[in-house]
Tab-separated table of C-alpha atoms and ligand atoms in Angstrom:
chain	number	residue	atom	x	y	z
A	1	MET	CA	155.120	27.330	-99.282
A	2	LYS	CA	156.500	24.889	-96.117
A	3	PHE	CA	159.229	22.810	-96.577
A	4	LYS	CA	158.054	19.224	-95.879
A	5	SER	CA	161.600	17.945	-96.213
A	6	LYS	CA	163.275	17.481	-92.813
A	7	LYS	CA	166.252	16.555	-94.091
A	8	VAL	CA	168.960	19.100	-95.812
A	9	MET	CA	168.393	20.839	-97.642
A	10	ILE	CA	170.318	22.114	-101.263
A	11	ALA	CA	169.962	25.677	-102.347
A	12	PRO	CA	172.653	26.311	-105.803
A	13	SER	CA	172.870	30.070	-106.008
A	14	ILE	CA	172.410	31.492	-109.617
A	15	LEU	CA	174.519	34.640	-108.782
A	16	SER	CA	177.859	32.298	-110.345
A	17	ALA	CA	175.192	30.701	-112.735
A	18	ASP	CA	175.023	31.687	-116.723
A	19	PHE	CA	172.750	35.130	-117.004
A	20	ALA	CA	172.718	34.669	-120.900
A	21	CYS	CA	171.231	31.032	-120.858
A	22	ILE	CA	169.347	31.641	-116.896
A	23	GLY	CA	166.340	29.630	-118.091
A	24	LYS	CA	168.725	26.330	-119.092
A	25	GLU	CA	170.460	27.085	-115.901
A	26	VAL	CA	167.297	26.237	-113.587
A	27	ALA	CA	166.209	23.669	-115.423
A	28	ARG	CA	170.098	21.558	-114.711
A	29	LEU	CA	168.954	23.096	-111.274
A	30	LYS	CA	165.535	21.007	-111.516
A	31	GLU	CA	167.579	17.907	-113.400
A	32	GLY	CA	169.761	17.640	-110.849
A	33	GLY	CA	167.988	16.957	-107.487
A	34	ALA	CA	168.217	20.926	-106.243
A	35	ASP	CA	165.896	21.488	-104.080
A	36	ILE	CA	165.330	25.507	-104.045
A	37	VAL	CA	166.598	28.611	-106.416
A	38	HIS	CA	168.693	30.793	-104.316
A	39	CYS	CA	168.638	34.263	-105.842
A	40	ASP	CA	170.941	36.520	-104.510
A	41	VAL	CA	169.805	40.296	-105.177
A	42	MET	CA	172.878	43.479	-105.170
A	43	ASP	CA	172.190	46.736	-105.046
A	44	GLY	CA	175.716	48.016	-105.131
A	45	HIS	CA	175.695	50.264	-102.097
A	46	PHE	CA	174.531	48.002	-99.515
A	47	VAL	CA	176.900	45.193	-101.344
A	48	PRO	CA	179.848	45.886	-103.703
A	49	ASN	CA	178.203	44.611	-106.686
A	50	LEU	CA	175.107	44.553	-108.454
A	51	THR	CA	172.855	41.643	-109.618
A	52	PHE	CA	168.672	41.767	-110.975
A	53	GLY	CA	165.983	43.105	-109.393
A	54	ALA	CA	162.107	41.671	-109.134
A	55	LYS	CA	161.424	41.249	-112.610
A	56	PHE	CA	164.253	39.656	-113.284
A	57	VAL	CA	162.796	37.277	-110.736
A	58	LYS	CA	158.960	37.216	-111.863
A	59	ASP	CA	160.039	36.175	-115.489
A	60	LEU	CA	162.555	32.862	-114.035
A	61	ARG	CA	159.198	32.169	-111.657
A	62	LYS	CA	157.911	31.172	-115.056
A	63	MET	CA	160.270	28.432	-115.962
A	64	SER	CA	160.301	26.808	-112.275
A	65	ASP	CA	158.671	25.407	-109.468
A	66	LEU	CA	161.168	25.207	-107.663
A	67	HIS	CA	161.086	27.292	-104.165
A	68	PHE	CA	162.066	30.817	-104.786
A	69	ASP	CA	164.727	31.600	-102.619
A	70	VAL	CA	165.210	35.600	-102.031
A	71	HIS	CA	168.309	36.881	-100.874
A	72	LEU	CA	168.441	40.448	-100.385
A	73	MET	CA	171.230	41.979	-100.724
A	74	ILE	CA	170.096	46.056	-100.728
A	75	SER	CA	169.566	48.711	-98.559
A	76	ASP	CA	166.257	49.336	-96.812
A	77	PRO	CA	164.846	46.408	-97.929
A	78	GLU	CA	160.985	47.377	-96.623
A	79	LYS	CA	160.919	49.297	-100.640
A	80	TYR	CA	161.078	46.310	-102.257
A	81	VAL	CA	159.726	43.677	-100.406
A	82	ASN	CA	156.363	43.642	-101.996
A	83	ASP	CA	157.903	43.668	-105.223
A	84	PHE	CA	159.707	40.423	-104.870
A	85	ILE	CA	156.712	39.103	-102.856
A	86	LYS	CA	154.455	39.940	-105.834
A	87	ALA	CA	157.365	38.134	-108.377
A	88	GLY	CA	156.419	35.064	-106.667
A	89	ALA	CA	159.020	34.325	-103.858
A	90	ASP	CA	158.428	31.478	-101.545
A	91	SER	CA	161.035	32.975	-98.836
A	92	ILE	CA	162.584	36.396	-98.303
A	93	THR	CA	165.366	36.785	-95.881
A	94	PHE	CA	167.102	40.019	-95.943
A	95	HIS	CA	169.892	41.458	-93.518
A	96	TYR	CA	169.523	42.762	-90.181
A	97	GLU	CA	172.803	45.174	-90.777
A	98	ALA	CA	170.347	46.984	-92.954
A	99	GLN	CA	167.383	47.160	-91.318
A	100	GLY	CA	167.758	46.938	-87.401
A	101	ARG	CA	164.248	46.813	-86.501
A	102	PRO	CA	163.254	43.487	-88.355
A	103	GLU	CA	160.185	42.695	-86.602
A	104	GLU	CA	158.056	44.443	-88.476
A	105	LEU	CA	159.212	43.458	-92.428
A	106	LEU	CA	159.555	39.557	-90.824
A	107	SER	CA	155.614	39.870	-89.939
A	108	ALA	CA	154.790	41.442	-93.438
A	109	ILE	CA	156.830	39.154	-95.593
A	110	ARG	CA	154.941	36.372	-93.394
A	111	SER	CA	151.487	37.861	-93.458
A	112	ALA	CA	151.559	36.960	-97.410
A	113	ASN	CA	152.604	33.661	-97.580
A	114	VAL	CA	155.787	34.030	-97.765
A	115	MET	CA	159.146	32.564	-95.372
A	116	CYS	CA	160.532	34.997	-93.361
A	117	GLY	CA	164.370	35.562	-93.141
A	118	LEU	CA	167.198	37.906	-91.993
A	119	ALA	CA	170.413	37.085	-92.878
A	120	ILE	CA	173.795	38.266	-90.430
A	121	SER	CA	176.801	39.473	-92.432
A	122	PRO	CA	180.255	37.352	-91.117
A	123	ASP	CA	181.172	40.520	-88.170
A	124	THR	CA	177.559	40.798	-86.981
A	125	PRO	CA	177.392	38.667	-83.627
A	126	VAL	CA	174.407	35.693	-83.339
A	127	CYS	CA	173.531	37.491	-79.786
A	128	GLU	CA	173.146	40.990	-81.598
A	129	VAL	CA	169.659	39.052	-83.555
A	130	GLU	CA	169.111	36.057	-80.858
A	131	LYS	CA	165.715	37.853	-80.192
A	132	TYR	CA	164.324	37.867	-83.134
A	133	ILE	CA	165.916	34.381	-84.759
A	134	PRO	CA	162.205	32.822	-83.155
A	135	MET	CA	160.474	35.220	-85.337
A	136	CYS	CA	161.801	34.447	-88.372
A	137	ASP	CA	161.222	30.802	-90.809
A	138	ILE	CA	164.798	31.396	-91.538
A	139	ILE	CA	167.828	32.474	-90.609
A	140	LEU	CA	170.573	33.176	-92.867
A	141	ILE	CA	174.605	32.789	-91.891
A	142	MET	CA	176.983	35.092	-94.238
A	143	SER	CA	180.017	32.490	-94.241
A	144	VAL	CA	181.795	34.854	-96.151
A	145	TYR	CA	181.232	38.760	-96.419
A	146	PRO	CA	178.796	39.598	-98.663
A	147	GLY	CA	178.885	40.596	-102.475
A	148	PHE	CA	180.540	38.300	-104.774
A	149	GLY	CA	180.357	34.107	-105.242
A	150	GLY	CA	183.692	31.842	-104.601
A	151	GLN	CA	185.399	33.032	-101.333
A	152	LYS	CA	186.635	31.495	-98.659
A	153	PHE	CA	184.296	30.188	-96.269
A	154	ILE	CA	185.095	31.495	-92.712
A	155	GLU	CA	185.583	29.977	-89.956
A	156	SER	CA	184.101	30.953	-87.027
A	157	SER	CA	180.752	30.591	-88.682
A	158	TYR	CA	181.106	27.063	-87.247
A	159	GLU	CA	180.391	28.355	-83.486
A	160	LYS	CA	178.334	30.730	-85.291
A	161	ILE	CA	175.643	27.633	-86.580
A	162	LYS	CA	175.916	25.822	-83.229
A	163	ASN	CA	175.081	28.931	-81.161
A	164	VAL	CA	172.263	29.202	-83.837
A	165	LYS	CA	170.917	26.000	-82.771
A	166	GLU	CA	170.966	25.955	-78.872
A	167	ILE	CA	169.291	29.455	-79.184
A	168	ILE	CA	166.269	27.585	-81.608
A	169	ALA	CA	165.981	24.271	-79.340
A	170	ARG	CA	166.222	26.707	-76.297
A	171	THR	CA	163.291	28.916	-77.360
A	172	ASP	CA	161.874	25.891	-79.446
A	173	SER	CA	161.496	27.661	-82.493
A	174	LYS	CA	161.257	26.673	-85.637
A	175	THR	CA	163.702	28.473	-87.476
A	176	LEU	CA	165.734	26.652	-90.339
A	177	ILE	CA	169.264	27.632	-90.636
A	178	GLU	CA	170.599	28.791	-93.480
A	179	ILE	CA	174.330	29.540	-94.279
A	180	ASP	CA	175.609	30.972	-97.806
A	181	GLY	CA	179.522	31.122	-98.349
A	182	GLY	CA	182.027	28.992	-99.333
A	183	VAL	CA	180.515	25.827	-99.142
A	184	VAL	CA	182.440	23.015	-101.197
A	185	PHE	CA	182.388	19.697	-100.858
A	186	SER	CA	185.433	19.414	-98.100
A	187	ASN	CA	183.380	21.465	-95.568
A	188	VAL	CA	180.051	21.181	-96.022
A	189	SER	CA	179.449	17.458	-93.887
A	190	ASP	CA	181.493	19.689	-90.868
A	191	ILE	CA	179.059	22.413	-91.637
A	192	LYS	CA	176.038	20.055	-91.857
A	193	LYS	CA	177.550	18.528	-88.791
A	194	CYS	CA	176.817	21.846	-86.535
A	195	GLY	CA	173.203	22.009	-87.869
A	196	ALA	CA	172.393	24.088	-90.917
A	197	ASP	CA	169.514	23.096	-92.669
A	198	ILE	CA	169.637	24.975	-95.946
A	199	ILE	CA	173.078	24.506	-98.083
A	200	VAL	CA	173.292	27.410	-100.708
A	201	ALA	CA	176.289	26.852	-102.910
A	202	GLY	CA	177.096	28.963	-105.918
A	203	ASN	CA	180.398	28.059	-107.445
A	204	ALA	CA	180.500	24.562	-105.723
A	205	VAL	CA	177.636	23.972	-108.764
A	206	PHE	CA	177.839	25.823	-111.243
A	207	GLY	CA	181.219	25.740	-111.547
A	208	SER	CA	181.196	21.632	-111.551
A	209	ASP	CA	180.985	20.223	-114.857
A	210	ASP	CA	177.817	17.876	-113.622
A	211	VAL	CA	175.028	19.707	-111.965
A	212	LYS	CA	173.638	16.824	-111.033
A	213	ALA	CA	176.617	15.609	-109.091
A	214	ALA	CA	177.881	18.306	-107.358
A	215	ILE	CA	174.206	18.335	-106.225
A	216	GLU	CA	174.480	14.900	-104.686
A	217	ASN	CA	178.017	15.563	-103.049
A	218	LEU	CA	176.877	18.134	-101.015
A	219	ARG	CA	173.446	15.851	-99.917
A	220	ASN	CA	174.984	13.161	-98.816
A	221	LEU	CA	178.796	13.818	-98.234
B	1	LIG	C1	177.373	36.179	-101.655
B	1	LIG	C2	176.113	35.402	-102.011
B	1	LIG	C3	175.990	33.858	-101.459
B	1	LIG	C4	177.013	33.568	-103.111
B	1	LIG	C5	177.569	31.896	-102.841
B	1	LIG	O1	177.119	37.683	-101.192
B	1	LIG	O2	174.757	35.655	-101.046
B	1	LIG	O3	174.845	33.085	-102.303
B	1	LIG	O4	176.514	33.466	-103.819
B	1	LIG	O5	178.643	31.584	-103.342
B	1	LIG	P1	179.252	30.523	-102.966
B	1	LIG	O6	178.980	29.388	-103.210
B	1	LIG	O7	180.303	30.567	-104.512
B	1	LIG	O8	180.304	31.043	-102.367
B	2	LIG	ZN1	172.821	34.425	-101.265
């Protein structure tokens, strides 16, 4: 599946949702006008936290027709990518720090008709992944250290977004920029001005009493 919209897309992260009623939580996102469901997969090894695997995504897939964006924060992503493809992911992003030679995996994901993405953690400079950007449907810039929701946005991420935007323009690529971590109402406008296409937000959406208003604010601020 490819995105049709040229506008900024809002991708609430279910990491901050109530897992005990996850079906309802995802339904709330649809009603609230979200474009994407961001699924944070953590293995307790690549990051110091555990979440869920492909079975969870597969079961949730039946509950929603929104775009499912799987963010793998795991070691050896090549071992698990097929499971997430079969589970019905619409896009799969893995970390450059976990797979330093990403070409093959990016093209395997794309061959399965799933959008392919490469993520970089805050300490990885953009120049290290520059040559891979044109091969990606999505480049995900982590603006917090991966592992937990509700952290503070790292200010140097603004420069990274601009840098990636410039590379995309120079190479005439179609790659979308996804920003993930610490996005709140007070910084979302600056993040968009730098050139982000997909905005991930966990706490800003699920920490709010009104999910719809939160999504609208992220879209319109
Ligand atoms: C962090 C995850 C993020 C996170 C976003 O490792 O990749 O998707 O849940 O949550 P907030 O928006 O609360 O920082
Ligand atoms: Zn994420």
